PDB file of C-alpha atoms in Angstrom:
ATOM      1  CA  MET A 109      32.149  45.543 -30.017  1.00  0.00           C
ATOM      2  CA  ALA A 110      35.175  47.571 -29.324  1.00  0.00           C
ATOM      3  CA  PHE A 111      37.237  44.403 -28.263  1.00  0.00           C
ATOM      4  CA  ARG A 112      36.175  42.260 -31.621  1.00  0.00           C
ATOM      5  CA  LEU A 113      37.111  44.881 -34.098  1.00  0.00           C
ATOM      6  CA  ASN A 114      40.346  45.542 -32.430  1.00  0.00           C
ATOM      7  CA  GLU A 115      41.053  42.136 -32.685  1.00  0.00           C
ATOM      8  CA  GLU A 116      40.173  42.013 -36.169  1.00  0.00           C
ATOM      9  CA  ALA A 117      42.657  44.600 -37.029  1.00  0.00           C
ATOM     10  CA  ALA A 118      45.502  43.358 -35.041  1.00  0.00           C
ATOM     11  CA  ALA A 119      44.830  40.144 -37.011  1.00  0.00           C
ATOM     12  CA  LEU A 120      45.396  42.012 -40.202  1.00  0.00           C
ATOM     13  CA  GLY A 121      48.743  43.433 -38.637  1.00  0.00           C
ATOM     14  CA  ASP A 122      47.859  46.604 -38.074  1.00  0.00           C
ATOM     15  CA  HIS A 123      50.156  47.826 -34.899  1.00  0.00           C
ATOM     16  CA  ASP A 124      48.298  49.703 -32.745  1.00  0.00           C
ATOM     17  CA  ALA A 125      46.080  47.034 -32.793  1.00  0.00           C
ATOM     18  CA  ILE A 126      48.216  44.810 -31.776  1.00  0.00           C
ATOM     19  CA  LEU A 127      49.549  46.940 -28.523  1.00  0.00           C
ATOM     20  CA  ALA A 128      46.006  47.411 -27.593  1.00  0.00           C
ATOM     21  CA  MET A 129      45.331  43.825 -27.480  1.00  0.00           C
ATOM     22  CA  GLY A 130      47.671  43.563 -24.648  1.00  0.00           C
ATOM     23  CA  TRP A 131      45.615  46.627 -22.756  1.00  0.00           C
ATOM     24  CA  PHE A 132      42.311  45.050 -23.622  1.00  0.00           C
ATOM     25  CA  TYR A 133      43.495  41.321 -21.815  1.00  0.00           C
ATOM     26  CA  ASN A 134      45.509  43.320 -19.152  1.00  0.00           C
ATOM     27  CA  HIS A 135      42.379  45.591 -17.899  1.00  0.00           C
ATOM     28  CA  GLY A 136      39.790  43.159 -18.562  1.00  0.00           C
ATOM     29  CA  VAL A 137      37.965  45.068 -20.814  1.00  0.00           C
ATOM     30  CA  GLY A 138      35.830  42.926 -23.477  1.00  0.00           C
ATOM     31  CA  VAL A 139      37.283  40.075 -21.928  1.00  0.00           C
ATOM     32  CA  ASP A 140      38.177  38.524 -19.116  1.00  0.00           C
ATOM     33  CA  VAL A 141      41.646  39.898 -17.395  1.00  0.00           C
ATOM     34  CA  ASP A 142      44.369  37.398 -18.433  1.00  0.00           C
ATOM     35  CA  ASP A 143      47.620  38.293 -17.721  1.00  0.00           C
ATOM     36  CA  GLU A 144      49.237  35.682 -19.907  1.00  0.00           C
ATOM     37  CA  GLU A 145      47.350  36.819 -23.112  1.00  0.00           C
ATOM     38  CA  SER A 146      48.241  40.453 -21.936  1.00  0.00           C
ATOM     39  CA  ARG A 147      52.090  39.976 -22.016  1.00  0.00           C
ATOM     40  CA  ARG A 148      52.042  37.849 -24.996  1.00  0.00           C
ATOM     41  CA  TRP A 149      50.449  40.894 -27.056  1.00  0.00           C
ATOM     42  CA  TYR A 150      52.577  43.170 -25.187  1.00  0.00           C
ATOM     43  CA  ARG A 151      55.667  41.117 -26.235  1.00  0.00           C
ATOM     44  CA  LYS A 152      54.681  41.346 -29.827  1.00  0.00           C
ATOM     45  CA  ALA A 153      54.486  45.303 -29.928  1.00  0.00           C
ATOM     46  CA  ALA A 154      57.691  45.242 -27.964  1.00  0.00           C
ATOM     47  CA  ARG A 155      59.209  42.995 -30.757  1.00  0.00           C
ATOM     48  CA  HIS A 156      58.363  46.311 -33.327  1.00  0.00           C
ATOM     49  CA  GLY A 157      60.215  48.612 -31.153  1.00  0.00           C
ATOM     50  CA  ASP A 158      57.620  49.790 -29.467  1.00  0.00           C
ATOM     51  CA  ALA A 159      58.241  51.295 -26.586  1.00  0.00           C
ATOM     52  CA  ARG A 160      54.604  51.755 -24.830  1.00  0.00           C
ATOM     53  CA  ALA A 161      54.753  48.039 -24.999  1.00  0.00           C
ATOM     54  CA  MET A 162      58.120  47.612 -23.456  1.00  0.00           C
ATOM     55  CA  PHE A 163      57.081  49.951 -20.345  1.00  0.00           C
ATOM     56  CA  SER A 164      53.463  47.702 -20.104  1.00  0.00           C
ATOM     57  CA  LEU A 165      55.805  44.718 -19.969  1.00  0.00           C
ATOM     58  CA  GLY A 166      58.035  46.210 -17.296  1.00  0.00           C
ATOM     59  CA  ALA A 167      54.575  47.596 -15.188  1.00  0.00           C
ATOM     60  CA  ILE A 168      53.143  44.332 -15.558  1.00  0.00           C
ATOM     61  CA  ALA A 169      56.657  42.535 -14.210  1.00  0.00           C
ATOM     62  CA  PHE A 170      56.701  45.492 -11.296  1.00  0.00           C
ATOM     63  CA  GLU A 171      53.223  44.625  -9.692  1.00  0.00           C
ATOM     64  CA  HIS A 172      54.176  40.989  -9.511  1.00  0.00           C
ATOM     65  CA  ASP A 173      57.151  41.683  -7.814  1.00  0.00           C
ATOM     66  CA  GLU A 174      59.198  39.964 -10.895  1.00  0.00           C
ATOM     67  CA  LEU A 175      62.021  42.645 -10.206  1.00  0.00           C
ATOM     68  CA  GLU A 176      64.429  41.385 -12.896  1.00  0.00           C
ATOM     69  CA  PRO A 177      62.497  41.022 -15.827  1.00  0.00           C
ATOM     70  CA  ALA A 178      60.712  44.706 -14.754  1.00  0.00           C
ATOM     71  CA  PHE A 179      64.110  46.392 -14.872  1.00  0.00           C
ATOM     72  CA  ARG A 180      65.340  44.881 -17.973  1.00  0.00           C
ATOM     73  CA  TRP A 181      61.530  46.154 -19.626  1.00  0.00           C
ATOM     74  CA  LEU A 182      61.439  49.584 -18.197  1.00  0.00           C
ATOM     75  CA  SER A 183      65.207  50.033 -18.946  1.00  0.00           C
ATOM     76  CA  ARG A 184      64.451  49.309 -22.788  1.00  0.00           C
ATOM     77  CA  ALA A 185      61.662  51.335 -22.725  1.00  0.00           C
ATOM     78  CA  VAL A 186      63.818  53.858 -21.656  1.00  0.00           C
ATOM     79  CA  GLU A 187      66.309  53.425 -24.479  1.00  0.00           C
ATOM     80  CA  ALA A 188      63.449  53.863 -26.790  1.00  0.00           C
ATOM     81  CA  GLY A 189      62.264  56.853 -25.364  1.00  0.00           C
ATOM     82  CA  HIS A 190      59.123  56.112 -23.175  1.00  0.00           C
ATOM     83  CA  VAL A 191      58.983  59.082 -20.677  1.00  0.00           C
ATOM     84  CA  GLY A 192      57.052  56.900 -17.791  1.00  0.00           C
ATOM     85  CA  ALA A 193      59.892  54.461 -17.539  1.00  0.00           C
ATOM     86  CA  HIS A 194      62.260  56.925 -16.548  1.00  0.00           C
ATOM     87  CA  TYR A 195      60.416  57.220 -13.655  1.00  0.00           C
ATOM     88  CA  TRP A 196      59.673  53.843 -12.915  1.00  0.00           C
ATOM     89  CA  LEU A 197      63.069  52.915 -13.022  1.00  0.00           C
ATOM     90  CA  GLY A 198      64.078  55.389 -11.097  1.00  0.00           C
ATOM     91  CA  LYS A 199      61.997  53.664  -8.629  1.00  0.00           C
ATOM     92  CA  LEU A 200      63.567  50.998  -8.858  1.00  0.00           C
ATOM     93  CA  TYR A 201      66.936  52.504  -8.540  1.00  0.00           C
ATOM     94  CA  TRP A 202      65.490  54.675  -5.676  1.00  0.00           C
ATOM     95  CA  ARG A 203      64.493  51.475  -3.641  1.00  0.00           C
ATOM     96  CA  GLY A 204      67.296  48.803  -4.821  1.00  0.00           C
ATOM     97  CA  ASP A 205      64.724  46.634  -6.365  1.00  0.00           C
ATOM     98  CA  GLY A 206      65.886  43.765  -8.876  1.00  0.00           C
ATOM     99  CA  VAL A 207      68.906  46.579  -9.345  1.00  0.00           C
ATOM    100  CA  ARG A 208      71.956  48.011  -6.929  1.00  0.00           C
ATOM    101  CA  ARG A 209      70.469  50.725  -4.954  1.00  0.00           C
ATOM    102  CA  ASP A 210      72.025  53.785  -6.345  1.00  0.00           C
ATOM    103  CA  ARG A 211      69.714  57.433  -5.013  1.00  0.00           C
ATOM    104  CA  ARG A 212      71.889  59.353  -7.697  1.00  0.00           C
ATOM    105  CA  GLU A 213      70.957  57.186 -10.862  1.00  0.00           C
ATOM    106  CA  ALA A 214      67.670  57.224  -9.620  1.00  0.00           C
ATOM    107  CA  LEU A 215      67.807  61.425  -9.207  1.00  0.00           C
ATOM    108  CA  ARG A 216      68.698  61.571 -13.027  1.00  0.00           C
ATOM    109  CA  LEU A 217      66.076  59.434 -14.258  1.00  0.00           C
ATOM    110  CA  PHE A 218      63.252  61.529 -11.896  1.00  0.00           C
ATOM    111  CA  GLU A 219      64.586  64.574 -13.868  1.00  0.00           C
ATOM    112  CA  LEU A 220      64.599  63.500 -17.052  1.00  0.00           C
ATOM    113  CA  ALA A 221      61.203  62.442 -16.379  1.00  0.00           C
ATOM    114  CA  ALA A 222      60.176  66.083 -15.438  1.00  0.00           C
ATOM    115  CA  GLU A 223      62.151  67.565 -18.000  1.00  0.00           C
ATOM    116  CA  LYS A 224      60.082  65.449 -20.398  1.00  0.00           C
ATOM    117  CA  LYS A 225      56.498  67.055 -18.665  1.00  0.00           C
ATOM    118  CA  LEU A 226      55.752  63.926 -16.567  1.00  0.00           C
ATOM    119  CA  ALA A 227      53.286  65.127 -13.946  1.00  0.00           C
ATOM    120  CA  VAL A 228      54.208  62.972 -11.135  1.00  0.00           C
ATOM    121  CA  ALA A 229      57.851  63.594 -11.755  1.00  0.00           C
ATOM    122  CA  GLN A 230      57.654  66.709 -11.970  1.00  0.00           C
ATOM    123  CA  ARG A 231      55.879  66.652  -8.396  1.00  0.00           C
ATOM    124  CA  LEU A 232      58.789  64.845  -7.256  1.00  0.00           C
ATOM    125  CA  THR A 233      61.335  67.113  -8.592  1.00  0.00           C
ATOM    126  CA  THR A 234      59.848  69.716  -5.565  1.00  0.00           C
ATOM    127  CA  LEU A 235      61.327  67.280  -3.156  1.00  0.00           C
ATOM    128  CA  LEU A 236      64.469  66.833  -4.651  1.00  0.00           C
ATOM    129  CA  PRO A 237      66.610  69.350  -2.618  1.00  0.00           C
ATOM    130  CA  ARG A 238      65.595  67.219   0.223  1.00  0.00           C
ATOM    131  CA  LEU A 239      66.176  63.796  -1.531  1.00  0.00           C
ATOM    132  CA  ARG A 240      69.578  64.709  -2.726  1.00  0.00           C
ATOM    133  CA  LYS A 241      70.369  65.264   1.004  1.00  0.00           C
ATOM    134  CA  GLY A 242      69.897  61.654   2.133  1.00  0.00           C
ATOM    135  CA  ALA A 243      71.427  60.392  -1.756  1.00  0.00           C
TER     136      ALA A 243
END
């Protein structure tokens, strides 16, 4: 029922409903999981500047080991102000996944995410003195 109501709202152009369509297909709520359909809806929302959609596209790419698109989408999400994208982009820099390894940049991104109250980044910052030694 929720999927159908949301689908109607998305067809009418409701921005949040368009974003939610990506979520429904990504998580298989009310429909079968459909990665391509999820990406299609997220791209539609991202074209309207939605940082959450950009982050979701980056996360999906990351989960599928598509590191270049993951870096591209996560970078866009950071530029658009998505807090979680700072942390995820930091992980790419820390490991050198799809980008030149740069632990200083990774630490900077982790700290920015922690300053913006992202819990996982705040926990990580307790380890920063040790991590800096290896940067």
